[in-house]
């Protein structure tokens, strides 16, 4: 158990809809990362938050947004969903050690039909 | 622009032999390099890391080597065990705290 909790584990929704994925980081971790893993693809970095502020941005579509709340949990919002958005979405958290060791949740599998 | 590349999508090794997984990167500003292991239906788990100021880090059966001039790192697993069968991701931490992953190498260790 990494200590990072992601909900829901599975999500099936229709094209055009909007969903929210939730992540609770490990206790005390200030950084939260979001990644997308499509079929047979690597982990694509989407966005990082640190203590409530956006820290780094990757290949995140404009239809996607995220935020980190004062209690440090984070949400990833995906809107106007397309079939190609079907993927595993991982959240990871890390402390401020500078060594980059991030702990991953088990992921949310999103299926857009 | 793929800053971290794992050019071998898969690797098959006999139990007891050495597994060598390779990774190349393009950005000389990366501070740390990490290897993660991923089983199906689970999130990646941290395996081992190396600072950009070192050229080797060892932890039990796992050793990571860093060649800065070649912008190349490798993970050696010896001896390989069937339980090592998983997808291995190389990752790099930039000076802006962005953790960037390669596309992964699927390692299969057979008896």
Short mmCIF file of C-alpha atoms in Angstrom, two decimals:
data_model
loop_
_atom_site.label_atom_id
_atom_site.label_comp_id
_atom_site.label_asym_id
_atom_site.label_seq_id
_atom_site.Cartn_x
_atom_site.Cartn_y
_atom_site.Cartn_z
CA UNK A 1 0.00 0.00 0.00
CA UNK A 2 1.60 3.24 -1.21
CA UNK A 3 -0.57 5.45 0.97
CA UNK A 4 -1.97 7.25 -2.07
CA UNK A 5 -5.69 6.73 -2.59
CA UNK A 6 -7.46 7.26 -5.88
CA UNK A 7 -11.19 7.11 -6.42
CA UNK A 8 -13.02 5.76 -8.24
CA UNK A 9 -11.08 2.69 -9.39
CA UNK A 10 -13.17 2.34 -12.52
CA UNK A 11 -15.32 4.79 -14.42
CA UNK A 12 -17.36 4.26 -17.55
CA UNK A 13 -18.95 7.26 -19.17
CA UNK A 14 -20.22 8.48 -22.51
CA UNK A 15 -18.56 10.84 -24.94
CA UNK A 16 -19.19 14.49 -24.22
CA UNK A 17 -19.54 13.94 -20.49
CA UNK A 18 -17.48 15.34 -17.65
CA UNK A 19 -15.85 13.35 -14.84
CA UNK A 20 -13.82 14.10 -11.73
CA UNK A 21 -11.05 11.89 -10.50
CA UNK A 22 -9.93 12.23 -6.93
CA UNK A 23 -6.58 11.68 -5.26
CA UNK A 24 -5.60 11.70 -1.61
CA UNK A 25 -1.83 11.92 -1.23
CA UNK A 26 0.28 10.22 1.42
CA UNK A 27 0.10 11.93 4.76
CA UNK A 28 2.44 14.90 4.78
CA UNK A 29 3.22 14.89 1.06
CA UNK A 30 2.82 18.33 -0.47
CA UNK A 31 3.32 17.42 -4.14
CA UNK A 32 0.71 15.72 -6.26
CA UNK A 33 1.31 14.59 -9.82
CA UNK A 34 -1.21 13.39 -12.39
CA UNK A 35 -0.28 11.00 -15.20
CA UNK A 36 -2.16 9.42 -18.06
CA UNK A 37 -1.34 5.97 -19.37
CA UNK A 38 -3.07 5.02 -22.59
CA UNK A 39 -2.98 1.50 -23.97
CA UNK A 40 0.63 0.37 -24.49
CA UNK A 41 1.88 3.86 -23.83
CA UNK A 42 4.18 5.19 -21.20
CA UNK A 43 3.20 7.47 -18.38
CA UNK A 44 2.39 10.89 -19.79
CA UNK A 45 2.89 13.67 -17.30
CA UNK A 46 -0.17 15.91 -17.09
CA UNK A 47 0.30 18.33 -14.21
CA UNK A 48 1.87 18.80 -10.79
CA UNK A 49 0.67 20.71 -7.76
CA UNK A 50 2.69 21.67 -4.75
CA UNK A 51 0.92 22.80 -1.59
CA UNK A 52 -2.08 24.05 -3.51
CA UNK A 53 -0.22 25.79 -6.31
CA UNK A 54 0.36 24.57 -9.85
CA UNK A 55 4.04 23.67 -10.09
CA UNK A 56 4.58 22.12 -13.51
CA UNK A 57 2.48 21.42 -16.53
CA UNK A 58 2.88 18.69 -19.10
CA UNK A 59 0.80 17.55 -22.05
CA UNK A 60 -2.52 18.37 -20.47
CA UNK A 61 -5.40 19.14 -22.80
CA UNK A 62 -7.41 22.31 -22.38
CA UNK A 63 -10.46 20.13 -21.70
CA UNK A 64 -8.68 18.85 -18.59
CA UNK A 65 -8.07 20.79 -15.41
CA UNK A 66 -6.89 20.01 -11.95
CA UNK A 67 -6.64 21.57 -8.54
CA UNK A 68 -5.22 20.84 -5.14
CA UNK A 69 -7.27 21.75 -2.11
CA UNK A 70 -6.14 23.08 1.29
CA UNK A 71 -6.30 19.57 2.75
CA UNK A 72 -3.87 18.60 -0.08
CA UNK A 73 -6.19 16.23 -1.89
CA UNK A 74 -6.37 16.81 -5.61
CA UNK A 75 -8.98 16.44 -8.30
CA UNK A 76 -8.53 16.00 -12.02
CA UNK A 77 -11.49 17.18 -14.08
CA UNK A 78 -11.95 15.82 -17.57
CA UNK A 79 -14.65 17.40 -19.72
CA UNK A 80 -16.11 16.97 -23.22
CA UNK A 81 -14.79 13.46 -23.09
CA UNK A 82 -13.71 11.70 -26.26
CA UNK A 83 -13.10 8.02 -26.96
CA UNK A 84 -9.36 8.71 -27.00
CA UNK A 85 -9.46 9.86 -23.38
CA UNK A 86 -9.97 6.26 -22.29
CA UNK A 87 -6.89 5.48 -20.23
CA UNK A 88 -5.50 4.79 -16.80
CA UNK A 89 -5.06 7.96 -14.80
CA UNK A 90 -2.50 7.81 -12.02
CA UNK A 91 -1.94 10.16 -9.19
CA UNK A 92 1.36 10.24 -7.33
CA UNK A 93 2.55 12.18 -4.33
CA UNK A 94 5.96 13.04 -2.98
CA UNK A 95 7.53 14.86 -0.11
CA UNK A 96 9.95 17.70 -0.59
CA UNK A 97 13.10 15.58 -0.50
CA UNK A 98 14.29 16.71 -3.91
CA UNK A 99 15.04 13.12 -4.82
CA UNK A 100 11.91 12.70 -6.87
CA UNK A 101 10.69 9.53 -5.22
CA UNK A 102 6.98 9.62 -5.88
CA UNK A 103 4.42 7.15 -4.60
CA UNK A 104 1.64 6.14 -6.92
CA UNK A 105 -1.97 5.30 -6.35
CA UNK A 106 -3.54 2.30 -8.05
CA UNK A 107 -5.04 4.45 -10.75
CA UNK A 108 -8.49 5.17 -12.11
CA UNK A 109 -9.40 3.31 -15.26
CA UNK A 110 -11.57 5.58 -17.39
CA UNK A 111 -13.52 4.09 -20.26
CA UNK A 112 -15.31 6.46 -22.59
CA UNK A 113 -17.98 4.79 -24.72
CA UNK B 1 9.32 15.64 -27.65
CA UNK B 2 10.28 12.52 -25.72
CA UNK B 3 12.91 13.63 -23.22
CA UNK B 4 13.26 10.20 -21.66
CA UNK B 5 13.43 7.23 -24.00
CA UNK B 6 13.35 3.51 -23.47
CA UNK B 7 14.00 2.07 -26.89
CA UNK B 8 13.42 -1.58 -26.00
CA UNK B 9 9.74 -2.27 -25.44
CA UNK B 10 10.45 -5.75 -24.12
CA UNK B 11 13.20 -7.97 -22.76
CA UNK B 12 13.23 -11.67 -22.00
CA UNK B 13 15.83 -13.14 -19.63
CA UNK B 14 16.39 -16.52 -18.07
CA UNK B 15 16.09 -16.84 -14.32
CA UNK B 16 19.45 -16.38 -12.61
CA UNK B 17 20.95 -14.33 -15.44
CA UNK B 18 21.44 -10.58 -15.56
CA UNK B 19 18.72 -8.25 -16.84
CA UNK B 20 19.89 -4.95 -18.29
CA UNK B 21 17.32 -2.27 -18.97
CA UNK B 22 18.40 0.86 -20.80
CA UNK B 23 17.25 4.44 -20.84
CA UNK B 24 18.39 7.53 -22.74
CA UNK B 25 17.60 11.13 -22.02
CA UNK B 26 18.04 14.41 -23.82
CA UNK B 27 17.98 17.07 -21.10
CA UNK B 28 21.30 17.55 -19.33
CA UNK B 29 19.54 19.54 -16.58
CA UNK B 30 17.89 16.52 -14.97
CA UNK B 31 18.85 16.24 -11.29
CA UNK B 32 17.76 12.72 -10.45
CA UNK B 33 16.98 9.57 -12.34
CA UNK B 34 14.66 6.91 -11.04
CA UNK B 35 13.45 3.46 -11.94
CA UNK B 36 9.93 2.31 -11.25
CA UNK B 37 8.43 -1.14 -11.54
CA UNK B 38 4.83 -1.73 -12.51
CA UNK B 39 2.72 -4.85 -12.24
CA UNK B 40 -0.58 -5.09 -14.12
CA UNK B 41 -3.51 -3.36 -12.42
CA UNK B 42 -1.21 -1.63 -9.96
CA UNK B 43 0.44 1.76 -9.81
CA UNK B 44 4.18 2.04 -10.43
CA UNK B 45 6.38 1.47 -7.39
CA UNK B 46 9.70 3.14 -6.81
CA UNK B 47 12.70 0.86 -7.18
CA UNK B 48 15.95 2.80 -7.12
CA UNK B 49 17.28 6.25 -7.93
CA UNK B 50 20.54 7.97 -8.70
CA UNK B 51 21.64 11.55 -8.36
CA UNK B 52 23.12 13.25 -11.41
CA UNK B 53 26.37 13.72 -9.48
CA UNK B 54 26.91 9.98 -9.11
CA UNK B 55 27.60 7.26 -11.64
CA UNK B 56 26.43 4.20 -9.73
CA UNK B 57 23.94 3.28 -7.05
CA UNK B 58 23.40 -0.22 -5.76
CA UNK B 59 20.58 -1.70 -3.70
CA UNK B 60 20.65 -5.44 -3.30
CA UNK B 61 20.13 -7.11 -6.65
CA UNK B 62 19.49 -3.76 -8.35
CA UNK B 63 22.20 -1.42 -9.61
CA UNK B 64 21.71 1.73 -11.63
CA UNK B 65 24.52 3.14 -13.73
CA UNK B 66 24.59 6.68 -15.06
CA UNK B 67 26.74 7.82 -17.98
CA UNK B 68 26.26 11.56 -18.17
CA UNK B 69 28.41 12.10 -21.23
CA UNK B 70 26.28 9.63 -23.17
CA UNK B 71 23.05 10.76 -21.46
CA UNK B 72 22.37 7.13 -20.74
CA UNK B 73 21.41 5.11 -17.71
CA UNK B 74 20.84 1.46 -17.17
CA UNK B 75 19.32 -0.78 -14.55
CA UNK B 76 20.99 -4.10 -13.85
CA UNK B 77 19.13 -6.84 -12.04
CA UNK B 78 21.23 -9.79 -10.96
CA UNK B 79 20.30 -12.51 -10.47
CA UNK B 80 16.96 -12.10 -12.21
CA UNK B 81 13.96 -13.80 -10.63
CA UNK B 82 10.53 -14.66 -12.05
CA UNK B 83 8.99 -12.14 -9.64
CA UNK B 84 10.95 -9.41 -11.41
CA UNK B 85 8.69 -9.83 -14.44
CA UNK B 86 6.99 -6.45 -14.80
CA UNK B 87 7.14 -3.23 -16.78
CA UNK B 88 10.07 -1.04 -15.81
CA UNK B 89 9.88 2.71 -16.26
CA UNK B 90 12.83 5.04 -16.28
CA UNK B 91 12.09 8.54 -15.01
CA UNK B 92 13.95 11.80 -14.70
CA UNK B 93 13.39 14.69 -12.31
CA UNK B 94 13.92 18.11 -13.77
CA UNK B 95 15.10 21.16 -11.84
CA UNK B 96 11.50 22.38 -12.00
CA UNK B 97 10.34 19.25 -10.14
CA UNK B 98 8.71 17.71 -13.19
CA UNK B 99 8.97 13.90 -13.07
CA UNK B 100 9.13 12.64 -16.64
CA UNK B 101 8.77 8.98 -17.54
CA UNK B 102 9.92 6.85 -20.43
CA UNK B 103 7.57 4.52 -22.26
CA UNK B 104 8.61 1.45 -20.27
CA UNK B 105 10.27 -1.90 -20.95
CA UNK B 106 8.40 -5.13 -20.29
CA UNK B 107 10.76 -7.60 -18.61
CA UNK B 108 9.93 -11.27 -18.62
CA UNK B 109 12.05 -13.62 -16.55
CA UNK B 110 11.52 -17.25 -17.50
CA UNK B 111 12.61 -20.37 -15.58
#
